Amino acid sequence: PAGHRSKDREYLKGVLMMSNIKNKATLHEDKIELARSCIEHRATWMALTYAEMEKAGVDAEKITRAAVRKCGNIHGLRFREQCKNPDDLVEFAGIFLTEDGRKNFEMNVHDVDHDNIKSDFHYCPLVSAWQKLGLDDDTIALFCDIAMDGDRGIAESMRITLDLGDTIAKGCDTCKLHFHK
């Protein structure tokens, strides 16, 4: 109902602003738009849950980071189990970075070898959701870093490292991820 939406916005009061982050999708396919919508839904839940925790006086960042990281750990263990040789990052890339996943984030995957995976994301549906909520750029950058704890958890379960360089949420043109041994 419409009344609930206005109440949700009240919870985020104080951080509502217009974002200056450039985050425009260029690839438009029905299946990809549906997947992006699901990703945006997840990001909206995260933002509203975070706001409710803050309102309740708990450490929202600590709790959200822990939950997102555990989710990443679970997924990372599943990816690890799917790899015949989990020490080969070429194999991990083939399982983790699916064609649809690459399209969802308009991802360019490059420099893939036994020890490294480098990729650039040109669009982020999570950032899109936070922009639609009217969150300010600092809050979007915080939420992005928290969301990346999921990818850090995947890396941890794969027994590799994730270095996060530029991010769209910080105003860069792309997000730069480097998984490596």
mmCIF file with all atom_site columns, C-alpha atoms in Angstrom:
data_model
loop_
_atom_site.group_PDB
_atom_site.id
_atom_site.type_symbol
_atom_site.label_atom_id
_atom_site.label_alt_id
_atom_site.label_comp_id
_atom_site.label_asym_id
_atom_site.label_entity_id
_atom_site.label_seq_id
_atom_site.pdbx_PDB_ins_code
_atom_site.Cartn_x
_atom_site.Cartn_y
_atom_site.Cartn_z
_atom_site.occupancy
_atom_site.B_iso_or_equiv
_atom_site.pdbx_formal_charge
_atom_site.auth_seq_id
_atom_site.auth_comp_id
_atom_site.auth_asym_id
_atom_site.auth_atom_id
_atom_site.pdbx_PDB_model_num
ATOM 1   C CA . PRO A 1 1   ? 0.000  0.000   0.000   1.00 0.00 ? 1   PRO A CA 1
ATOM 2   C CA . ALA A 1 2   ? 1.046  3.569   -0.675  1.00 0.00 ? 2   ALA A CA 1
ATOM 3   C CA . GLY A 1 3   ? 1.028  4.464   3.038   1.00 0.00 ? 3   GLY A CA 1
ATOM 4   C CA . HIS A 1 4   ? 3.709  1.888   3.732   1.00 0.00 ? 4   HIS A CA 1
ATOM 5   C CA . ARG A 1 5   ? 6.033  3.344   1.101   1.00 0.00 ? 5   ARG A CA 1
ATOM 6   C CA . SER A 1 6   ? 5.929  6.770   2.712   1.00 0.00 ? 6   SER A CA 1
ATOM 7   C CA . LYS A 1 7   ? 6.658  5.233   6.119   1.00 0.00 ? 7   LYS A CA 1
ATOM 8   C CA . ASP A 1 8   ? 9.615  3.358   4.640   1.00 0.00 ? 8   ASP A CA 1
ATOM 9   C CA . ARG A 1 9   ? 11.009 6.629   3.343   1.00 0.00 ? 9   ARG A CA 1
ATOM 10  C CA . GLU A 1 10  ? 10.613 8.141   6.826   1.00 0.00 ? 10  GLU A CA 1
ATOM 11  C CA . TYR A 1 11  ? 12.935 5.450   8.200   1.00 0.00 ? 11  TYR A CA 1
ATOM 12  C CA . LEU A 1 12  ? 15.600 6.583   5.783   1.00 0.00 ? 12  LEU A CA 1
ATOM 13  C CA . LYS A 1 13  ? 15.014 10.269  6.565   1.00 0.00 ? 13  LYS A CA 1
ATOM 14  C CA . GLY A 1 14  ? 18.233 12.151  7.006   1.00 0.00 ? 14  GLY A CA 1
ATOM 15  C CA . VAL A 1 15  ? 19.997 10.297  4.217   1.00 0.00 ? 15  VAL A CA 1
ATOM 16  C CA . LEU A 1 16  ? 17.527 11.064  1.446   1.00 0.00 ? 16  LEU A CA 1
ATOM 17  C CA . MET A 1 17  ? 19.212 13.019  -1.316  1.00 0.00 ? 17  MET A CA 1
ATOM 18  C CA . MET A 1 18  ? 19.783 12.804  -4.994  1.00 0.00 ? 18  MET A CA 1
ATOM 19  C CA . SER A 1 19  ? 22.706 10.643  -6.044  1.00 0.00 ? 19  SER A CA 1
ATOM 20  C CA . ASN A 1 20  ? 25.411 11.944  -8.375  1.00 0.00 ? 20  ASN A CA 1
ATOM 21  C CA . ILE A 1 21  ? 26.663 8.434   -9.135  1.00 0.00 ? 21  ILE A CA 1
ATOM 22  C CA . LYS A 1 22  ? 26.650 7.521   -12.818 1.00 0.00 ? 22  LYS A CA 1
ATOM 23  C CA . ASN A 1 23  ? 25.122 4.061   -13.132 1.00 0.00 ? 23  ASN A CA 1
ATOM 24  C CA . LYS A 1 24  ? 23.228 3.464   -16.360 1.00 0.00 ? 24  LYS A CA 1
ATOM 25  C CA . ALA A 1 25  ? 22.510 0.077   -17.894 1.00 0.00 ? 25  ALA A CA 1
ATOM 26  C CA . THR A 1 26  ? 23.248 -0.231  -21.585 1.00 0.00 ? 26  THR A CA 1
ATOM 27  C CA . LEU A 1 27  ? 22.271 -3.881  -22.043 1.00 0.00 ? 27  LEU A CA 1
ATOM 28  C CA . HIS A 1 28  ? 18.524 -4.535  -22.062 1.00 0.00 ? 28  HIS A CA 1
ATOM 29  C CA . GLU A 1 29  ? 17.248 -8.107  -22.376 1.00 0.00 ? 29  GLU A CA 1
ATOM 30  C CA . ASP A 1 30  ? 14.054 -9.351  -20.727 1.00 0.00 ? 30  ASP A CA 1
ATOM 31  C CA . LYS A 1 31  ? 15.793 -12.114 -18.757 1.00 0.00 ? 31  LYS A CA 1
ATOM 32  C CA . ILE A 1 32  ? 18.546 -9.763  -17.590 1.00 0.00 ? 32  ILE A CA 1
ATOM 33  C CA . GLU A 1 33  ? 16.053 -7.036  -16.603 1.00 0.00 ? 33  GLU A CA 1
ATOM 34  C CA . LEU A 1 34  ? 14.175 -9.640  -14.517 1.00 0.00 ? 34  LEU A CA 1
ATOM 35  C CA . ALA A 1 35  ? 17.382 -10.738 -12.787 1.00 0.00 ? 35  ALA A CA 1
ATOM 36  C CA . ARG A 1 36  ? 18.348 -7.120  -12.133 1.00 0.00 ? 36  ARG A CA 1
ATOM 37  C CA . SER A 1 37  ? 14.931 -6.516  -10.613 1.00 0.00 ? 37  SER A CA 1
ATOM 38  C CA . CYS A 1 38  ? 15.544 -9.399  -8.196  1.00 0.00 ? 38  CYS A CA 1
ATOM 39  C CA . ILE A 1 39  ? 18.971 -7.999  -7.295  1.00 0.00 ? 39  ILE A CA 1
ATOM 40  C CA . GLU A 1 40  ? 17.415 -4.561  -6.707  1.00 0.00 ? 40  GLU A CA 1
ATOM 41  C CA . HIS A 1 41  ? 14.795 -6.173  -4.468  1.00 0.00 ? 41  HIS A CA 1
ATOM 42  C CA . ARG A 1 42  ? 17.564 -7.740  -2.364  1.00 0.00 ? 42  ARG A CA 1
ATOM 43  C CA . ALA A 1 43  ? 19.368 -4.389  -2.115  1.00 0.00 ? 43  ALA A CA 1
ATOM 44  C CA . THR A 1 44  ? 16.153 -2.657  -1.047  1.00 0.00 ? 44  THR A CA 1
ATOM 45  C CA . TRP A 1 45  ? 15.613 -5.246  1.696   1.00 0.00 ? 45  TRP A CA 1
ATOM 46  C CA . MET A 1 46  ? 19.158 -4.694  2.886   1.00 0.00 ? 46  MET A CA 1
ATOM 47  C CA . ALA A 1 47  ? 18.740 -0.912  3.067   1.00 0.00 ? 47  ALA A CA 1
ATOM 48  C CA . LEU A 1 48  ? 15.408 -1.076  4.874   1.00 0.00 ? 48  LEU A CA 1
ATOM 49  C CA . THR A 1 49  ? 16.609 -3.752  7.299   1.00 0.00 ? 49  THR A CA 1
ATOM 50  C CA . TYR A 1 50  ? 19.702 -1.656  8.024   1.00 0.00 ? 50  TYR A CA 1
ATOM 51  C CA . ALA A 1 51  ? 17.506 1.404   8.708   1.00 0.00 ? 51  ALA A CA 1
ATOM 52  C CA . GLU A 1 52  ? 15.258 -0.607  11.050  1.00 0.00 ? 52  GLU A CA 1
ATOM 53  C CA . MET A 1 53  ? 18.274 -1.888  12.980  1.00 0.00 ? 53  MET A CA 1
ATOM 54  C CA . GLU A 1 54  ? 19.619 1.643   13.341  1.00 0.00 ? 54  GLU A CA 1
ATOM 55  C CA . LYS A 1 55  ? 16.203 2.808   14.503  1.00 0.00 ? 55  LYS A CA 1
ATOM 56  C CA . ALA A 1 56  ? 16.218 0.012   17.104  1.00 0.00 ? 56  ALA A CA 1
ATOM 57  C CA . GLY A 1 57  ? 19.606 1.190   18.375  1.00 0.00 ? 57  GLY A CA 1
ATOM 58  C CA . VAL A 1 58  ? 21.662 -1.812  17.317  1.00 0.00 ? 58  VAL A CA 1
ATOM 59  C CA . ASP A 1 59  ? 24.923 -1.853  15.379  1.00 0.00 ? 59  ASP A CA 1
ATOM 60  C CA . ALA A 1 60  ? 23.382 -2.194  11.928  1.00 0.00 ? 60  ALA A CA 1
ATOM 61  C CA . GLU A 1 61  ? 26.672 -2.141  10.059  1.00 0.00 ? 61  GLU A CA 1
ATOM 62  C CA . LYS A 1 62  ? 28.274 -4.889  12.155  1.00 0.00 ? 62  LYS A CA 1
ATOM 63  C CA . ILE A 1 63  ? 25.226 -7.161  11.928  1.00 0.00 ? 63  ILE A CA 1
ATOM 64  C CA . THR A 1 64  ? 24.646 -6.584  8.204   1.00 0.00 ? 64  THR A CA 1
ATOM 65  C CA . ARG A 1 65  ? 28.305 -7.146  7.343   1.00 0.00 ? 65  ARG A CA 1
ATOM 66  C CA . ALA A 1 66  ? 28.363 -10.401 9.321   1.00 0.00 ? 66  ALA A CA 1
ATOM 67  C CA . ALA A 1 67  ? 25.183 -11.705 7.673   1.00 0.00 ? 67  ALA A CA 1
ATOM 68  C CA . VAL A 1 68  ? 26.282 -10.753 4.145   1.00 0.00 ? 68  VAL A CA 1
ATOM 69  C CA . ARG A 1 69  ? 29.721 -12.334 4.694   1.00 0.00 ? 69  ARG A CA 1
ATOM 70  C CA . LYS A 1 70  ? 28.142 -15.568 5.951   1.00 0.00 ? 70  LYS A CA 1
ATOM 71  C CA . CYS A 1 71  ? 25.959 -15.650 2.850   1.00 0.00 ? 71  CYS A CA 1
ATOM 72  C CA . GLY A 1 72  ? 29.092 -15.245 0.732   1.00 0.00 ? 72  GLY A CA 1
ATOM 73  C CA . ASN A 1 73  ? 30.796 -18.041 2.675   1.00 0.00 ? 73  ASN A CA 1
ATOM 74  C CA . ILE A 1 74  ? 27.871 -20.368 1.948   1.00 0.00 ? 74  ILE A CA 1
ATOM 75  C CA . HIS A 1 75  ? 27.949 -19.573 -1.754  1.00 0.00 ? 75  HIS A CA 1
ATOM 76  C CA . GLY A 1 76  ? 31.738 -19.819 -1.838  1.00 0.00 ? 76  GLY A CA 1
ATOM 77  C CA . LEU A 1 77  ? 31.627 -23.322 -0.364  1.00 0.00 ? 77  LEU A CA 1
ATOM 78  C CA . ARG A 1 78  ? 29.095 -24.345 -3.030  1.00 0.00 ? 78  ARG A CA 1
ATOM 79  C CA . PHE A 1 79  ? 31.340 -22.952 -5.771  1.00 0.00 ? 79  PHE A CA 1
ATOM 80  C CA . ARG A 1 80  ? 34.333 -24.730 -4.252  1.00 0.00 ? 80  ARG A CA 1
ATOM 81  C CA . GLU A 1 81  ? 32.430 -28.041 -4.263  1.00 0.00 ? 81  GLU A CA 1
ATOM 82  C CA . GLN A 1 82  ? 31.592 -27.563 -7.971  1.00 0.00 ? 82  GLN A CA 1
ATOM 83  C CA . CYS A 1 83  ? 35.244 -27.114 -8.915  1.00 0.00 ? 83  CYS A CA 1
ATOM 84  C CA . LYS A 1 84  ? 37.137 -30.284 -9.824  1.00 0.00 ? 84  LYS A CA 1
ATOM 85  C CA . ASN A 1 85  ? 40.295 -28.326 -9.011  1.00 0.00 ? 85  ASN A CA 1
ATOM 86  C CA . PRO A 1 86  ? 39.344 -25.446 -6.674  1.00 0.00 ? 86  PRO A CA 1
ATOM 87  C CA . ASP A 1 87  ? 42.920 -24.144 -6.841  1.00 0.00 ? 87  ASP A CA 1
ATOM 88  C CA . ASP A 1 88  ? 42.482 -23.293 -10.531 1.00 0.00 ? 88  ASP A CA 1
ATOM 89  C CA . LEU A 1 89  ? 40.900 -19.845 -10.818 1.00 0.00 ? 89  LEU A CA 1
ATOM 90  C CA . VAL A 1 90  ? 40.138 -20.412 -14.508 1.00 0.00 ? 90  VAL A CA 1
ATOM 91  C CA . GLU A 1 91  ? 37.767 -23.179 -13.423 1.00 0.00 ? 91  GLU A CA 1
ATOM 92  C CA . PHE A 1 92  ? 36.310 -21.051 -10.607 1.00 0.00 ? 92  PHE A CA 1
ATOM 93  C CA . ALA A 1 93  ? 35.727 -18.172 -13.049 1.00 0.00 ? 93  ALA A CA 1
ATOM 94  C CA . GLY A 1 94  ? 33.772 -20.485 -15.347 1.00 0.00 ? 94  GLY A CA 1
ATOM 95  C CA . ILE A 1 95  ? 31.470 -21.511 -12.505 1.00 0.00 ? 95  ILE A CA 1
ATOM 96  C CA . PHE A 1 96  ? 31.188 -18.189 -10.668 1.00 0.00 ? 96  PHE A CA 1
ATOM 97  C CA . LEU A 1 97  ? 31.081 -15.720 -13.546 1.00 0.00 ? 97  LEU A CA 1
ATOM 98  C CA . THR A 1 98  ? 28.221 -17.080 -15.639 1.00 0.00 ? 98  THR A CA 1
ATOM 99  C CA . GLU A 1 99  ? 27.117 -15.437 -18.868 1.00 0.00 ? 99  GLU A CA 1
ATOM 100 C CA . ASP A 1 100 ? 23.951 -14.049 -17.262 1.00 0.00 ? 100 ASP A CA 1
ATOM 101 C CA . GLY A 1 101 ? 25.878 -12.855 -14.216 1.00 0.00 ? 101 GLY A CA 1
ATOM 102 C CA . ARG A 1 102 ? 28.277 -11.013 -16.477 1.00 0.00 ? 102 ARG A CA 1
ATOM 103 C CA . LYS A 1 103 ? 25.348 -9.438  -18.318 1.00 0.00 ? 103 LYS A CA 1
ATOM 104 C CA . ASN A 1 104 ? 23.561 -8.433  -15.092 1.00 0.00 ? 104 ASN A CA 1
ATOM 105 C CA . PHE A 1 105 ? 26.520 -6.276  -14.102 1.00 0.00 ? 105 PHE A CA 1
ATOM 106 C CA . GLU A 1 106 ? 27.709 -5.531  -17.657 1.00 0.00 ? 106 GLU A CA 1
ATOM 107 C CA . MET A 1 107 ? 30.951 -7.177  -16.638 1.00 0.00 ? 107 MET A CA 1
ATOM 108 C CA . ASN A 1 108 ? 34.162 -7.416  -18.611 1.00 0.00 ? 108 ASN A CA 1
ATOM 109 C CA . VAL A 1 109 ? 36.186 -10.390 -17.354 1.00 0.00 ? 109 VAL A CA 1
ATOM 110 C CA . HIS A 1 110 ? 39.861 -10.263 -18.300 1.00 0.00 ? 110 HIS A CA 1
ATOM 111 C CA . ASP A 1 111 ? 43.248 -11.471 -17.144 1.00 0.00 ? 111 ASP A CA 1
ATOM 112 C CA . VAL A 1 112 ? 41.959 -14.896 -16.096 1.00 0.00 ? 112 VAL A CA 1
ATOM 113 C CA . ASP A 1 113 ? 44.643 -17.458 -15.332 1.00 0.00 ? 113 ASP A CA 1
ATOM 114 C CA . HIS A 1 114 ? 45.382 -20.161 -12.766 1.00 0.00 ? 114 HIS A CA 1
ATOM 115 C CA . ASP A 1 115 ? 46.067 -17.536 -10.065 1.00 0.00 ? 115 ASP A CA 1
ATOM 116 C CA . ASN A 1 116 ? 43.996 -14.457 -11.022 1.00 0.00 ? 116 ASN A CA 1
ATOM 117 C CA . ILE A 1 117 ? 40.609 -13.218 -12.136 1.00 0.00 ? 117 ILE A CA 1
ATOM 118 C CA . LYS A 1 118 ? 40.230 -9.543  -12.955 1.00 0.00 ? 118 LYS A CA 1
ATOM 119 C CA . SER A 1 119 ? 36.903 -8.046  -13.906 1.00 0.00 ? 119 SER A CA 1
ATOM 120 C CA . ASP A 1 120 ? 35.322 -4.647  -14.407 1.00 0.00 ? 120 ASP A CA 1
ATOM 121 C CA . PHE A 1 121 ? 31.643 -4.034  -13.705 1.00 0.00 ? 121 PHE A CA 1
ATOM 122 C CA . HIS A 1 122 ? 30.063 -1.264  -15.783 1.00 0.00 ? 122 HIS A CA 1
ATOM 123 C CA . TYR A 1 123 ? 26.626 -1.322  -14.113 1.00 0.00 ? 123 TYR A CA 1
ATOM 124 C CA . CYS A 1 124 ? 25.318 -2.246  -10.662 1.00 0.00 ? 124 CYS A CA 1
ATOM 125 C CA . PRO A 1 125 ? 21.674 -3.117  -9.955  1.00 0.00 ? 125 PRO A CA 1
ATOM 126 C CA . LEU A 1 126 ? 22.289 -2.768  -6.209  1.00 0.00 ? 126 LEU A CA 1
ATOM 127 C CA . VAL A 1 127 ? 23.439 0.829   -6.652  1.00 0.00 ? 127 VAL A CA 1
ATOM 128 C CA . SER A 1 128 ? 20.398 1.379   -8.857  1.00 0.00 ? 128 SER A CA 1
ATOM 129 C CA . ALA A 1 129 ? 18.094 0.224   -6.036  1.00 0.00 ? 129 ALA A CA 1
ATOM 130 C CA . TRP A 1 130 ? 19.772 2.495   -3.503  1.00 0.00 ? 130 TRP A CA 1
ATOM 131 C CA . GLN A 1 131 ? 19.538 5.412   -5.898  1.00 0.00 ? 131 GLN A CA 1
ATOM 132 C CA . LYS A 1 132 ? 15.816 4.722   -6.368  1.00 0.00 ? 132 LYS A CA 1
ATOM 133 C CA . LEU A 1 133 ? 15.431 4.855   -2.572  1.00 0.00 ? 133 LEU A CA 1
ATOM 134 C CA . GLY A 1 134 ? 16.951 8.338   -2.691  1.00 0.00 ? 134 GLY A CA 1
ATOM 135 C CA . LEU A 1 135 ? 19.997 7.478   -0.600  1.00 0.00 ? 135 LEU A CA 1
ATOM 136 C CA . ASP A 1 136 ? 22.942 9.855   -0.539  1.00 0.00 ? 136 ASP A CA 1
ATOM 137 C CA . ASP A 1 137 ? 26.200 8.846   -2.190  1.00 0.00 ? 137 ASP A CA 1
ATOM 138 C CA . ASP A 1 138 ? 28.048 8.205   1.097   1.00 0.00 ? 138 ASP A CA 1
ATOM 139 C CA . THR A 1 139 ? 25.344 5.774   2.212   1.00 0.00 ? 139 THR A CA 1
ATOM 140 C CA . ILE A 1 140 ? 25.387 4.073   -1.191  1.00 0.00 ? 140 ILE A CA 1
ATOM 141 C CA . ALA A 1 141 ? 29.175 3.682   -0.934  1.00 0.00 ? 141 ALA A CA 1
ATOM 142 C CA . LEU A 1 142 ? 28.804 2.172   2.555   1.00 0.00 ? 142 LEU A CA 1
ATOM 143 C CA . PHE A 1 143 ? 26.087 -0.234  1.400   1.00 0.00 ? 143 PHE A CA 1
ATOM 144 C CA . CYS A 1 144 ? 28.213 -1.197  -1.617  1.00 0.00 ? 144 CYS A CA 1
ATOM 145 C CA . ASP A 1 145 ? 31.146 -2.048  0.635   1.00 0.00 ? 145 ASP A CA 1
ATOM 146 C CA . ILE A 1 146 ? 28.866 -4.075  2.900   1.00 0.00 ? 146 ILE A CA 1
ATOM 147 C CA . ALA A 1 147 ? 27.457 -5.929  -0.132  1.00 0.00 ? 147 ALA A CA 1
ATOM 148 C CA . MET A 1 148 ? 31.012 -6.657  -1.260  1.00 0.00 ? 148 MET A CA 1
ATOM 149 C CA . ASP A 1 149 ? 31.470 -8.576  1.999   1.00 0.00 ? 149 ASP A CA 1
ATOM 150 C CA . GLY A 1 150 ? 29.457 -11.283 0.217   1.00 0.00 ? 150 GLY A CA 1
ATOM 151 C CA . ASP A 1 151 ? 32.117 -11.470 -2.486  1.00 0.00 ? 151 ASP A CA 1
ATOM 152 C CA . ARG A 1 152 ? 34.815 -11.342 0.180   1.00 0.00 ? 152 ARG A CA 1
ATOM 153 C CA . GLY A 1 153 ? 33.084 -14.293 1.844   1.00 0.00 ? 153 GLY A CA 1
ATOM 154 C CA . ILE A 1 154 ? 33.056 -16.190 -1.458  1.00 0.00 ? 154 ILE A CA 1
ATOM 155 C CA . ALA A 1 155 ? 36.787 -15.529 -1.830  1.00 0.00 ? 155 ALA A CA 1
ATOM 156 C CA . GLU A 1 156 ? 37.418 -16.614 1.763   1.00 0.00 ? 156 GLU A CA 1
ATOM 157 C CA . SER A 1 157 ? 35.605 -19.925 1.219   1.00 0.00 ? 157 SER A CA 1
ATOM 158 C CA . MET A 1 158 ? 37.523 -20.431 -2.024  1.00 0.00 ? 158 MET A CA 1
ATOM 159 C CA . ARG A 1 159 ? 40.751 -19.766 -0.053  1.00 0.00 ? 159 ARG A CA 1
ATOM 160 C CA . ILE A 1 160 ? 41.659 -16.820 -2.246  1.00 0.00 ? 160 ILE A CA 1
ATOM 161 C CA . THR A 1 161 ? 41.720 -13.050 -1.808  1.00 0.00 ? 161 THR A CA 1
ATOM 162 C CA . LEU A 1 162 ? 39.515 -10.353 -3.275  1.00 0.00 ? 162 LEU A CA 1
ATOM 163 C CA . ASP A 1 163 ? 40.936 -6.895  -3.858  1.00 0.00 ? 163 ASP A CA 1
ATOM 164 C CA . LEU A 1 164 ? 38.343 -4.265  -4.620  1.00 0.00 ? 164 LEU A CA 1
ATOM 165 C CA . GLY A 1 165 ? 39.600 -1.275  -6.545  1.00 0.00 ? 165 GLY A CA 1
ATOM 166 C CA . ASP A 1 166 ? 37.400 1.423   -8.038  1.00 0.00 ? 166 ASP A CA 1
ATOM 167 C CA . THR A 1 167 ? 33.665 1.208   -7.426  1.00 0.00 ? 167 THR A CA 1
ATOM 168 C CA . ILE A 1 168 ? 30.677 2.696   -9.173  1.00 0.00 ? 168 ILE A CA 1
ATOM 169 C CA . ALA A 1 169 ? 29.326 3.566   -5.716  1.00 0.00 ? 169 ALA A CA 1
ATOM 170 C CA . LYS A 1 170 ? 32.340 5.822   -5.128  1.00 0.00 ? 170 LYS A CA 1
ATOM 171 C CA . GLY A 1 171 ? 31.682 7.659   -8.394  1.00 0.00 ? 171 GLY A CA 1
ATOM 172 C CA . CYS A 1 172 ? 34.079 5.682   -10.596 1.00 0.00 ? 172 CYS A CA 1
ATOM 173 C CA . ASP A 1 173 ? 33.115 4.511   -14.075 1.00 0.00 ? 173 ASP A CA 1
ATOM 174 C CA . THR A 1 174 ? 33.513 0.847   -13.109 1.00 0.00 ? 174 THR A CA 1
ATOM 175 C CA . CYS A 1 175 ? 33.975 -1.517  -10.192 1.00 0.00 ? 175 CYS A CA 1
ATOM 176 C CA . LYS A 1 176 ? 37.310 -3.298  -10.418 1.00 0.00 ? 176 LYS A CA 1
ATOM 177 C CA . LEU A 1 177 ? 37.521 -6.708  -8.772  1.00 0.00 ? 177 LEU A CA 1
ATOM 178 C CA . HIS A 1 178 ? 40.634 -8.863  -8.553  1.00 0.00 ? 178 HIS A CA 1
ATOM 179 C CA . PHE A 1 179 ? 40.329 -12.380 -7.153  1.00 0.00 ? 179 PHE A CA 1
ATOM 180 C CA . HIS A 1 180 ? 43.737 -13.951 -6.631  1.00 0.00 ? 180 HIS A CA 1
ATOM 181 C CA . LYS A 1 181 ? 45.797 -16.455 -4.710  1.00 0.00 ? 181 LYS A CA 1
#
